[in-house]
Amino acid sequence: MTGVGLPVFAEGRVRNHVFVELKLHLKPGFAPEQARAKDALMRDALIRQGHQRSFGEARNWNRIDERALAAAVQQIANTQLGRGNVLRVEIVRQTPRMRVRNPVG
């Protein structure tokens, strides 16, 4: 899945954006071309979810919560590609748009 930028917000404000690269591990026999054909739809759905709730870590505005993001992508993949065709979602890289100071406490 191609990279996507997600906002990190806290206390009603956008604190940062983190660009993530994802890898979908497909079920054997499932054609990668089928997944690539749905890439834009899956990215759009992920961006929509990322604007409804923050995937950012509570104490680190420079990182995305990998478990929450992987669960959301898995749910989107089940809808777009069919349940069970994506075995695992791997977050390959996270790159914050800027380094921001994390909340204290």
PDB file of N, CA and C in Angstrom:
ATOM      1  N   MET A   1       0.856  -1.170   0.000  1.00  0.00           N
ATOM      2  CA  MET A   1       0.000   0.000   0.000  1.00  0.00           C
ATOM      3  C   MET A   1       0.902   1.234   0.000  1.00  0.00           C
ATOM      4  N   THR A   2       0.593   2.183  -0.852  1.00  0.00           N
ATOM      5  CA  THR A   2       1.436   3.374  -0.937  1.00  0.00           C
ATOM      6  C   THR A   2       1.311   4.210   0.334  1.00  0.00           C
ATOM      7  N   GLY A   3       2.282   5.090   0.541  1.00  0.00           N
ATOM      8  CA  GLY A   3       2.337   5.898   1.748  1.00  0.00           C
ATOM      9  C   GLY A   3       1.147   6.827   1.895  1.00  0.00           C
ATOM     10  N   VAL A   4       0.862   7.159   3.152  1.00  0.00           N
ATOM     11  CA  VAL A   4      -0.263   8.033   3.461  1.00  0.00           C
ATOM     12  C   VAL A   4       0.126   8.908   4.654  1.00  0.00           C
ATOM     13  N   GLY A   5      -0.311  10.163   4.612  1.00  0.00           N
ATOM     14  CA  GLY A   5      -0.065  11.085   5.719  1.00  0.00           C
ATOM     15  C   GLY A   5      -1.280  11.163   6.619  1.00  0.00           C
ATOM     16  N   LEU A   6      -1.068  10.994   7.918  1.00  0.00           N
ATOM     17  CA  LEU A   6      -2.161  11.013   8.886  1.00  0.00           C
ATOM     18  C   LEU A   6      -1.920  12.100   9.929  1.00  0.00           C
ATOM     19  N   PRO A   7      -2.969  12.828  10.285  1.00  0.00           N
ATOM     20  CA  PRO A   7      -2.797  13.856  11.311  1.00  0.00           C
ATOM     21  C   PRO A   7      -2.718  13.235  12.698  1.00  0.00           C
ATOM     22  N   VAL A   8      -1.942  13.880  13.559  1.00  0.00           N
ATOM     23  CA  VAL A   8      -1.902  13.521  14.975  1.00  0.00           C
ATOM     24  C   VAL A   8      -2.513  14.708  15.701  1.00  0.00           C
ATOM     25  N   PHE A   9      -3.656  14.479  16.345  1.00  0.00           N
ATOM     26  CA  PHE A   9      -4.258  15.593  17.049  1.00  0.00           C
ATOM     27  C   PHE A   9      -4.533  15.228  18.496  1.00  0.00           C
ATOM     28  N   ALA A  10      -4.480  16.247  19.329  1.00  0.00           N
ATOM     29  CA  ALA A  10      -4.734  16.099  20.760  1.00  0.00           C
ATOM     30  C   ALA A  10      -5.336  17.406  21.252  1.00  0.00           C
ATOM     31  N   GLU A  11      -6.233  17.278  22.195  1.00  0.00           N
ATOM     32  CA  GLU A  11      -6.885  18.447  22.787  1.00  0.00           C
ATOM     33  C   GLU A  11      -7.530  19.320  21.716  1.00  0.00           C
ATOM     34  N   GLY A  12      -8.083  18.692  20.686  1.00  0.00           N
ATOM     35  CA  GLY A  12      -8.792  19.418  19.645  1.00  0.00           C
ATOM     36  C   GLY A  12      -7.927  20.145  18.639  1.00  0.00           C
ATOM     37  N   ARG A  13      -6.613  19.922  18.665  1.00  0.00           N
ATOM     38  CA  ARG A  13      -5.698  20.598  17.740  1.00  0.00           C
ATOM     39  C   ARG A  13      -4.820  19.589  17.013  1.00  0.00           C
ATOM     40  N   VAL A  14      -4.522  19.893  15.766  1.00  0.00           N
ATOM     41  CA  VAL A  14      -3.572  19.068  15.024  1.00  0.00           C
ATOM     42  C   VAL A  14      -2.182  19.406  15.542  1.00  0.00           C
ATOM     43  N   ARG A  15      -1.479  18.402  16.014  1.00  0.00           N
ATOM     44  CA  ARG A  15      -0.142  18.608  16.591  1.00  0.00           C
ATOM     45  C   ARG A  15       0.971  18.277  15.606  1.00  0.00           C
ATOM     46  N   ASN A  16       0.674  17.391  14.651  1.00  0.00           N
ATOM     47  CA  ASN A  16       1.691  16.962  13.697  1.00  0.00           C
ATOM     48  C   ASN A  16       1.000  16.143  12.606  1.00  0.00           C
ATOM     49  N   HIS A  17       1.750  15.790  11.590  1.00  0.00           N
ATOM     50  CA  HIS A  17       1.340  14.814  10.583  1.00  0.00           C
ATOM     51  C   HIS A  17       2.445  13.769  10.513  1.00  0.00           C
ATOM     52  N   VAL A  18       2.054  12.525  10.415  1.00  0.00           N
ATOM     53  CA  VAL A  18       3.030  11.440  10.294  1.00  0.00           C
ATOM     54  C   VAL A  18       2.718  10.684   9.009  1.00  0.00           C
ATOM     55  N   PHE A  19       3.737  10.517   8.188  1.00  0.00           N
ATOM     56  CA  PHE A  19       3.600   9.780   6.937  1.00  0.00           C
ATOM     57  C   PHE A  19       4.017   8.342   7.194  1.00  0.00           C
ATOM     58  N   VAL A  20       3.135   7.413   6.838  1.00  0.00           N
ATOM     59  CA  VAL A  20       3.391   5.999   7.101  1.00  0.00           C
ATOM     60  C   VAL A  20       3.417   5.217   5.790  1.00  0.00           C
ATOM     61  N   GLU A  21       4.283   4.228   5.766  1.00  0.00           N
ATOM     62  CA  GLU A  21       4.332   3.274   4.659  1.00  0.00           C
ATOM     63  C   GLU A  21       3.906   1.926   5.215  1.00  0.00           C
ATOM     64  N   LEU A  22       3.009   1.272   4.509  1.00  0.00           N
ATOM     65  CA  LEU A  22       2.414   0.021   4.971  1.00  0.00           C
ATOM     66  C   LEU A  22       2.700  -1.109   3.996  1.00  0.00           C
ATOM     67  N   LYS A  23       2.757  -2.307   4.537  1.00  0.00           N
ATOM     68  CA  LYS A  23       2.890  -3.498   3.707  1.00  0.00           C
ATOM     69  C   LYS A  23       1.767  -4.456   4.100  1.00  0.00           C
ATOM     70  N   LEU A  24       1.023  -4.896   3.116  1.00  0.00           N
ATOM     71  CA  LEU A  24      -0.045  -5.850   3.354  1.00  0.00           C
ATOM     72  C   LEU A  24       0.453  -7.249   3.005  1.00  0.00           C
ATOM     73  N   HIS A  25       0.357  -8.162   3.943  1.00  0.00           N
ATOM     74  CA  HIS A  25       0.737  -9.551   3.699  1.00  0.00           C
ATOM     75  C   HIS A  25      -0.522 -10.284   3.262  1.00  0.00           C
ATOM     76  N   LEU A  26      -0.519 -10.718   2.007  1.00  0.00           N
ATOM     77  CA  LEU A  26      -1.707 -11.313   1.406  1.00  0.00           C
ATOM     78  C   LEU A  26      -1.748 -12.826   1.570  1.00  0.00           C
ATOM     79  N   LYS A  27      -2.950 -13.350   1.532  1.00  0.00           N
ATOM     80  CA  LYS A  27      -3.164 -14.794   1.595  1.00  0.00           C
ATOM     81  C   LYS A  27      -2.539 -15.428   0.349  1.00  0.00           C
ATOM     82  N   PRO A  28      -1.890 -16.586   0.495  1.00  0.00           N
ATOM     83  CA  PRO A  28      -1.336 -17.249  -0.688  1.00  0.00           C
ATOM     84  C   PRO A  28      -2.428 -17.485  -1.732  1.00  0.00           C
ATOM     85  N   GLY A  29      -2.103 -17.164  -2.960  1.00  0.00           N
ATOM     86  CA  GLY A  29      -3.050 -17.334  -4.045  1.00  0.00           C
ATOM     87  C   GLY A  29      -3.870 -16.093  -4.354  1.00  0.00           C
ATOM     88  N   PHE A  30      -3.831 -15.098  -3.463  1.00  0.00           N
ATOM     89  CA  PHE A  30      -4.542 -13.845  -3.720  1.00  0.00           C
ATOM     90  C   PHE A  30      -3.641 -12.953  -4.565  1.00  0.00           C
ATOM     91  N   ALA A  31      -4.127 -12.518  -5.704  1.00  0.00           N
ATOM     92  CA  ALA A  31      -3.305 -11.756  -6.657  1.00  0.00           C
ATOM     93  C   ALA A  31      -2.996 -10.355  -6.134  1.00  0.00           C
ATOM     94  N   PRO A  32      -1.722  -9.993  -6.072  1.00  0.00           N
ATOM     95  CA  PRO A  32      -1.340  -8.642  -5.635  1.00  0.00           C
ATOM     96  C   PRO A  32      -1.973  -7.542  -6.494  1.00  0.00           C
ATOM     97  N   GLU A  33      -2.244  -7.852  -7.762  1.00  0.00           N
ATOM     98  CA  GLU A  33      -2.861  -6.862  -8.645  1.00  0.00           C
ATOM     99  C   GLU A  33      -4.248  -6.461  -8.142  1.00  0.00           C
ATOM    100  N   GLN A  34      -4.949  -7.400  -7.535  1.00  0.00           N
ATOM    101  CA  GLN A  34      -6.271  -7.099  -6.982  1.00  0.00           C
ATOM    102  C   GLN A  34      -6.152  -6.089  -5.836  1.00  0.00           C
ATOM    103  N   ALA A  35      -5.135  -6.263  -5.012  1.00  0.00           N
ATOM    104  CA  ALA A  35      -4.912  -5.330  -3.899  1.00  0.00           C
ATOM    105  C   ALA A  35      -4.486  -3.963  -4.435  1.00  0.00           C
ATOM    106  N   ARG A  36      -3.612  -3.944  -5.427  1.00  0.00           N
ATOM    107  CA  ARG A  36      -3.169  -2.667  -6.003  1.00  0.00           C
ATOM    108  C   ARG A  36      -4.321  -1.902  -6.631  1.00  0.00           C
ATOM    109  N   ALA A  37      -5.268  -2.617  -7.210  1.00  0.00           N
ATOM    110  CA  ALA A  37      -6.420  -1.974  -7.840  1.00  0.00           C
ATOM    111  C   ALA A  37      -7.293  -1.241  -6.811  1.00  0.00           C
ATOM    112  N   LYS A  38      -7.264  -1.679  -5.566  1.00  0.00           N
ATOM    113  CA  LYS A  38      -8.074  -1.068  -4.507  1.00  0.00           C
ATOM    114  C   LYS A  38      -7.257  -0.111  -3.629  1.00  0.00           C
ATOM    115  N   ASP A  39      -5.997   0.120  -3.979  1.00  0.00           N
ATOM    116  CA  ASP A  39      -5.110   0.935  -3.155  1.00  0.00           C
ATOM    117  C   ASP A  39      -5.690   2.322  -2.888  1.00  0.00           C
ATOM    118  N   ALA A  40      -6.159   3.007  -3.898  1.00  0.00           N
ATOM    119  CA  ALA A  40      -6.675   4.367  -3.729  1.00  0.00           C
ATOM    120  C   ALA A  40      -7.907   4.380  -2.823  1.00  0.00           C
ATOM    121  N   LEU A  41      -8.781   3.410  -2.977  1.00  0.00           N
ATOM    122  CA  LEU A  41      -9.966   3.334  -2.128  1.00  0.00           C
ATOM    123  C   LEU A  41      -9.594   3.077  -0.667  1.00  0.00           C
ATOM    124  N   MET A  42      -8.610   2.216  -0.457  1.00  0.00           N
ATOM    125  CA  MET A  42      -8.197   1.905   0.907  1.00  0.00           C
ATOM    126  C   MET A  42      -7.494   3.093   1.553  1.00  0.00           C
ATOM    127  N   ARG A  43      -6.643   3.793   0.806  1.00  0.00           N
ATOM    128  CA  ARG A  43      -5.993   4.997   1.336  1.00  0.00           C
ATOM    129  C   ARG A  43      -7.026   6.056   1.705  1.00  0.00           C
ATOM    130  N   ASP A  44      -8.022   6.245   0.836  1.00  0.00           N
ATOM    131  CA  ASP A  44      -9.067   7.227   1.099  1.00  0.00           C
ATOM    132  C   ASP A  44      -9.818   6.884   2.382  1.00  0.00           C
ATOM    133  N   ALA A  45     -10.178   5.624   2.544  1.00  0.00           N
ATOM    134  CA  ALA A  45     -10.888   5.196   3.750  1.00  0.00           C
ATOM    135  C   ALA A  45     -10.022   5.400   4.996  1.00  0.00           C
ATOM    136  N   LEU A  46      -8.729   5.131   4.884  1.00  0.00           N
ATOM    137  CA  LEU A  46      -7.816   5.303   6.014  1.00  0.00           C
ATOM    138  C   LEU A  46      -7.678   6.784   6.376  1.00  0.00           C
ATOM    139  N   ILE A  47      -7.562   7.636   5.385  1.00  0.00           N
ATOM    140  CA  ILE A  47      -7.458   9.076   5.649  1.00  0.00           C
ATOM    141  C   ILE A  47      -8.731   9.582   6.317  1.00  0.00           C
ATOM    142  N   ARG A  48      -9.876   9.105   5.857  1.00  0.00           N
ATOM    143  CA  ARG A  48     -11.145   9.505   6.484  1.00  0.00           C
ATOM    144  C   ARG A  48     -11.180   9.084   7.953  1.00  0.00           C
ATOM    145  N   GLN A  49     -10.756   7.869   8.235  1.00  0.00           N
ATOM    146  CA  GLN A  49     -10.719   7.418   9.637  1.00  0.00           C
ATOM    147  C   GLN A  49      -9.719   8.236  10.446  1.00  0.00           C
ATOM    148  N   GLY A  50      -8.584   8.558   9.829  1.00  0.00           N
ATOM    149  CA  GLY A  50      -7.555   9.334  10.518  1.00  0.00           C
ATOM    150  C   GLY A  50      -7.990  10.741  10.866  1.00  0.00           C
ATOM    151  N   HIS A  51      -8.982  11.261  10.150  1.00  0.00           N
ATOM    152  CA  HIS A  51      -9.509  12.580  10.470  1.00  0.00           C
ATOM    153  C   HIS A  51     -10.664  12.511  11.463  1.00  0.00           C
ATOM    154  N   GLN A  52     -11.226  11.328  11.658  1.00  0.00           N
ATOM    155  CA  GLN A  52     -12.294  11.153  12.641  1.00  0.00           C
ATOM    156  C   GLN A  52     -11.734  10.884  14.030  1.00  0.00           C
ATOM    157  N   ARG A  53     -10.595  10.198  14.066  1.00  0.00           N
ATOM    158  CA  ARG A  53      -9.941   9.907  15.344  1.00  0.00           C
ATOM    159  C   ARG A  53      -8.440   9.884  15.108  1.00  0.00           C
ATOM    160  N   SER A  54      -7.700  10.241  16.110  1.00  0.00           N
ATOM    161  CA  SER A  54      -6.250  10.292  15.960  1.00  0.00           C
ATOM    162  C   SER A  54      -5.638   8.901  16.139  1.00  0.00           C
ATOM    163  N   PHE A  55      -4.742   8.556  15.248  1.00  0.00           N
ATOM    164  CA  PHE A  55      -3.960   7.326  15.396  1.00  0.00           C
ATOM    165  C   PHE A  55      -2.652   7.609  16.133  1.00  0.00           C
ATOM    166  N   GLY A  56      -2.433   8.851  16.511  1.00  0.00           N
ATOM    167  CA  GLY A  56      -1.193   9.232  17.188  1.00  0.00           C
ATOM    168  C   GLY A  56      -1.077   8.621  18.567  1.00  0.00           C
ATOM    169  N   GLU A  57       0.155   8.396  18.984  1.00  0.00           N
ATOM    170  CA  GLU A  57       0.394   7.914  20.339  1.00  0.00           C
ATOM    171  C   GLU A  57       0.074   9.041  21.310  1.00  0.00           C
ATOM    172  N   ALA A  58      -0.470   8.686  22.466  1.00  0.00           N
ATOM    173  CA  ALA A  58      -0.910   9.688  23.433  1.00  0.00           C
ATOM    174  C   ALA A  58       0.247  10.547  23.954  1.00  0.00           C
ATOM    175  N   ARG A  59       1.390   9.954  24.161  1.00  0.00           N
ATOM    176  CA  ARG A  59       2.509  10.683  24.753  1.00  0.00           C
ATOM    177  C   ARG A  59       3.624  11.015  23.767  1.00  0.00           C
ATOM    178  N   ASN A  60       3.396  10.733  22.488  1.00  0.00           N
ATOM    179  CA  ASN A  60       4.422  11.024  21.487  1.00  0.00           C
ATOM    180  C   ASN A  60       3.735  11.477  20.209  1.00  0.00           C
ATOM    181  N   TRP A  61       3.771  12.768  19.952  1.00  0.00           N
ATOM    182  CA  TRP A  61       3.104  13.335  18.792  1.00  0.00           C
ATOM    183  C   TRP A  61       3.896  13.141  17.507  1.00  0.00           C
ATOM    184  N   ASN A  62       4.995  12.413  17.585  1.00  0.00           N
ATOM    185  CA  ASN A  62       5.836  12.141  16.416  1.00  0.00           C
ATOM    186  C   ASN A  62       5.650  10.721  15.885  1.00  0.00           C
ATOM    187  N   ARG A  63       4.753   9.969  16.511  1.00  0.00           N
ATOM    188  CA  ARG A  63       4.565   8.564  16.129  1.00  0.00           C
ATOM    189  C   ARG A  63       3.092   8.205  16.069  1.00  0.00           C
ATOM    190  N   ILE A  64       2.817   7.184  15.289  1.00  0.00           N
ATOM    191  CA  ILE A  64       1.480   6.617  15.160  1.00  0.00           C
ATOM    192  C   ILE A  64       1.419   5.346  15.995  1.00  0.00           C
ATOM    193  N   ASP A  65       0.281   5.113  16.619  1.00  0.00           N
ATOM    194  CA  ASP A  65       0.048   3.875  17.371  1.00  0.00           C
ATOM    195  C   ASP A  65      -0.098   2.744  16.349  1.00  0.00           C
ATOM    196  N   GLU A  66       0.916   1.919  16.247  1.00  0.00           N
ATOM    197  CA  GLU A  66       0.963   0.893  15.201  1.00  0.00           C
ATOM    198  C   GLU A  66      -0.165  -0.126  15.326  1.00  0.00           C
ATOM    199  N   ARG A  67      -0.512  -0.512  16.534  1.00  0.00           N
ATOM    200  CA  ARG A  67      -1.588  -1.497  16.709  1.00  0.00           C
ATOM    201  C   ARG A  67      -2.927  -0.942  16.237  1.00  0.00           C
ATOM    202  N   ALA A  68      -3.222   0.296  16.618  1.00  0.00           N
ATOM    203  CA  ALA A  68      -4.496   0.905  16.220  1.00  0.00           C
ATOM    204  C   ALA A  68      -4.560   1.088  14.707  1.00  0.00           C
ATOM    205  N   LEU A  69      -3.450   1.517  14.122  1.00  0.00           N
ATOM    206  CA  LEU A  69      -3.415   1.722  12.673  1.00  0.00           C
ATOM    207  C   LEU A  69      -3.551   0.394  11.931  1.00  0.00           C
ATOM    208  N   ALA A  70      -2.825  -0.624  12.381  1.00  0.00           N
ATOM    209  CA  ALA A  70      -2.897  -1.936  11.728  1.00  0.00           C
ATOM    210  C   ALA A  70      -4.313  -2.508  11.819  1.00  0.00           C
ATOM    211  N   ALA A  71      -4.974  -2.327  12.959  1.00  0.00           N
ATOM    212  CA  ALA A  71      -6.347  -2.825  13.117  1.00  0.00           C
ATOM    213  C   ALA A  71      -7.294  -2.105  12.166  1.00  0.00           C
ATOM    214  N   ALA A  72      -7.119  -0.793  12.015  1.00  0.00           N
ATOM    215  CA  ALA A  72      -7.981  -0.023  11.109  1.00  0.00           C
ATOM    216  C   ALA A  72      -7.755  -0.445   9.661  1.00  0.00           C
ATOM    217  N   VAL A  73      -6.499  -0.622   9.275  1.00  0.00           N
ATOM    218  CA  VAL A  73      -6.194  -1.035   7.903  1.00  0.00           C
ATOM    219  C   VAL A  73      -6.722  -2.439   7.648  1.00  0.00           C
ATOM    220  N   GLN A  74      -6.610  -3.311   8.623  1.00  0.00           N
ATOM    221  CA  GLN A  74      -7.132  -4.681   8.478  1.00  0.00           C
ATOM    222  C   GLN A  74      -8.635  -4.648   8.246  1.00  0.00           C
ATOM    223  N   GLN A  75      -9.337  -3.815   8.990  1.00  0.00           N
ATOM    224  CA  GLN A  75     -10.789  -3.687   8.827  1.00  0.00           C
ATOM    225  C   GLN A  75     -11.136  -3.157   7.428  1.00  0.00           C
ATOM    226  N   ILE A  76     -10.396  -2.155   6.975  1.00  0.00           N
ATOM    227  CA  ILE A  76     -10.618  -1.598   5.639  1.00  0.00           C
ATOM    228  C   ILE A  76     -10.329  -2.653   4.578  1.00  0.00           C
ATOM    229  N   ALA A  77      -9.239  -3.395   4.746  1.00  0.00           N
ATOM    230  CA  ALA A  77      -8.877  -4.440   3.784  1.00  0.00           C
ATOM    231  C   ALA A  77      -9.934  -5.533   3.734  1.00  0.00           C
ATOM    232  N   ASN A  78     -10.489  -5.894   4.885  1.00  0.00           N
ATOM    233  CA  ASN A  78     -11.552  -6.903   4.904  1.00  0.00           C
ATOM    234  C   ASN A  78     -12.747  -6.438   4.090  1.00  0.00           C
ATOM    235  N   THR A  79     -13.054  -5.162   4.161  1.00  0.00           N
ATOM    236  CA  THR A  79     -14.180  -4.604   3.415  1.00  0.00           C
ATOM    237  C   THR A  79     -13.867  -4.530   1.923  1.00  0.00           C
ATOM    238  N   GLN A  80     -12.697  -4.025   1.574  1.00  0.00           N
ATOM    239  CA  GLN A  80     -12.345  -3.772   0.173  1.00  0.00           C
ATOM    240  C   GLN A  80     -11.876  -5.020  -0.577  1.00  0.00           C
ATOM    241  N   LEU A  81     -11.140  -5.891   0.108  1.00  0.00           N
ATOM    242  CA  LEU A  81     -10.522  -7.044  -0.563  1.00  0.00           C
ATOM    243  C   LEU A  81     -11.170  -8.377  -0.196  1.00  0.00           C
ATOM    244  N   GLY A  82     -12.042  -8.358   0.792  1.00  0.00           N
ATOM    245  CA  GLY A  82     -12.662  -9.597   1.245  1.00  0.00           C
ATOM    246  C   GLY A  82     -11.997 -10.112   2.506  1.00  0.00           C
ATOM    247  N   ARG A  83     -12.814 -10.567   3.428  1.00  0.00           N
ATOM    248  CA  ARG A  83     -12.311 -11.055   4.718  1.00  0.00           C
ATOM    249  C   ARG A  83     -11.329 -12.211   4.523  1.00  0.00           C
ATOM    250  N   GLY A  84     -10.199 -12.102   5.196  1.00  0.00           N
ATOM    251  CA  GLY A  84      -9.211 -13.170   5.183  1.00  0.00           C
ATOM    252  C   GLY A  84      -8.172 -13.079   4.078  1.00  0.00           C
ATOM    253  N   ASN A  85      -8.316 -12.142   3.143  1.00  0.00           N
ATOM    254  CA  ASN A  85      -7.329 -12.040   2.063  1.00  0.00           C
ATOM    255  C   ASN A  85      -6.070 -11.296   2.480  1.00  0.00           C
ATOM    256  N   VAL A  86      -6.157 -10.483   3.529  1.00  0.00           N
ATOM    257  CA  VAL A  86      -4.972  -9.834   4.096  1.00  0.00           C
ATOM    258  C   VAL A  86      -4.707 -10.498   5.445  1.00  0.00           C
ATOM    259  N   LEU A  87      -3.559 -11.159   5.540  1.00  0.00           N
ATOM    260  CA  LEU A  87      -3.231 -11.896   6.754  1.00  0.00           C
ATOM    261  C   LEU A  87      -2.699 -10.987   7.852  1.00  0.00           C
ATOM    262  N   ARG A  88      -1.917  -9.967   7.432  1.00  0.00           N
ATOM    263  CA  ARG A  88      -1.265  -9.096   8.421  1.00  0.00           C
ATOM    264  C   ARG A  88      -0.949  -7.767   7.774  1.00  0.00           C
ATOM    265  N   VAL A  89      -0.973  -6.719   8.583  1.00  0.00           N
ATOM    266  CA  VAL A  89      -0.593  -5.384   8.140  1.00  0.00           C
ATOM    267  C   VAL A  89       0.689  -5.015   8.869  1.00  0.00           C
ATOM    268  N   GLU A  90       1.696  -4.634   8.103  1.00  0.00           N
ATOM    269  CA  GLU A  90       2.987  -4.258   8.680  1.00  0.00           C
ATOM    270  C   GLU A  90       3.233  -2.773   8.430  1.00  0.00           C
ATOM    271  N   ILE A  91       3.547  -2.045   9.490  1.00  0.00           N
ATOM    272  CA  ILE A  91       3.931  -0.641   9.349  1.00  0.00           C
ATOM    273  C   ILE A  91       5.432  -0.637   9.099  1.00  0.00           C
ATOM    274  N   VAL A  92       5.826  -0.270   7.888  1.00  0.00           N
ATOM    275  CA  VAL A  92       7.220  -0.349   7.474  1.00  0.00           C
ATOM    276  C   VAL A  92       8.010   0.855   7.971  1.00  0.00           C
ATOM    277  N   ARG A  93       7.403   2.049   7.860  1.00  0.00           N
ATOM    278  CA  ARG A  93       8.140   3.265   8.204  1.00  0.00           C
ATOM    279  C   ARG A  93       7.160   4.340   8.658  1.00  0.00           C
ATOM    280  N   GLN A  94       7.601   5.131   9.633  1.00  0.00           N
ATOM    281  CA  GLN A  94       6.863   6.303  10.084  1.00  0.00           C
ATOM    282  C   GLN A  94       7.790   7.504  10.001  1.00  0.00           C
ATOM    283  N   THR A  95       7.332   8.548   9.349  1.00  0.00           N
ATOM    284  CA  THR A  95       8.139   9.751   9.213  1.00  0.00           C
ATOM    285  C   THR A  95       7.285  10.958   9.606  1.00  0.00           C
ATOM    286  N   PRO A  96       7.615  11.607  10.732  1.00  0.00           N
ATOM    287  CA  PRO A  96       6.853  12.790  11.103  1.00  0.00           C
ATOM    288  C   PRO A  96       7.184  13.960  10.179  1.00  0.00           C
ATOM    289  N   ARG A  97       6.185  14.797   9.905  1.00  0.00           N
ATOM    290  CA  ARG A  97       6.416  15.969   9.067  1.00  0.00           C
ATOM    291  C   ARG A  97       7.426  16.895   9.731  1.00  0.00           C
ATOM    292  N   MET A  98       7.325  17.027  11.048  1.00  0.00           N
ATOM    293  CA  MET A  98       8.279  17.811  11.816  1.00  0.00           C
ATOM    294  C   MET A  98       8.413  17.178  13.183  1.00  0.00           C
ATOM    295  N   ARG A  99       9.524  17.453  13.827  1.00  0.00           N
ATOM    296  CA  ARG A  99       9.727  16.959  15.194  1.00  0.00           C
ATOM    297  C   ARG A  99       9.094  17.965  16.128  1.00  0.00           C
ATOM    298  N   VAL A 100       8.134  17.502  16.920  1.00  0.00           N
ATOM    299  CA  VAL A 100       7.473  18.389  17.864  1.00  0.00           C
ATOM    300  C   VAL A 100       7.734  17.926  19.294  1.00  0.00           C
ATOM    301  N   ARG A 101       7.676  18.861  20.184  1.00  0.00           N
ATOM    302  CA  ARG A 101       7.869  18.541  21.601  1.00  0.00           C
ATOM    303  C   ARG A 101       6.639  17.789  22.109  1.00  0.00           C
ATOM    304  N   ASN A 102       6.883  16.713  22.797  1.00  0.00           N
ATOM    305  CA  ASN A 102       5.800  15.879  23.312  1.00  0.00           C
ATOM    306  C   ASN A 102       5.188  16.485  24.572  1.00  0.00           C
ATOM    307  N   PRO A 103       3.947  16.094  24.875  1.00  0.00           N
ATOM    308  CA  PRO A 103       3.311  16.648  26.083  1.00  0.00           C
ATOM    309  C   PRO A 103       4.060  16.221  27.335  1.00  0.00           C
ATOM    310  N   VAL A 104       3.998  17.060  28.343  1.00  0.00           N
ATOM    311  CA  VAL A 104       4.664  16.782  29.613  1.00  0.00           C
ATOM    312  C   VAL A 104       3.687  16.047  30.515  1.00  0.00           C
ATOM    313  N   GLY A 105       4.227  15.049  31.238  1.00  0.00           N
ATOM    314  CA  GLY A 105       3.409  14.373  32.251  1.00  0.00           C
ATOM    315  C   GLY A 105       2.846  13.163  31.802  1.00  0.00           C
TER     316      GLY A 105
END
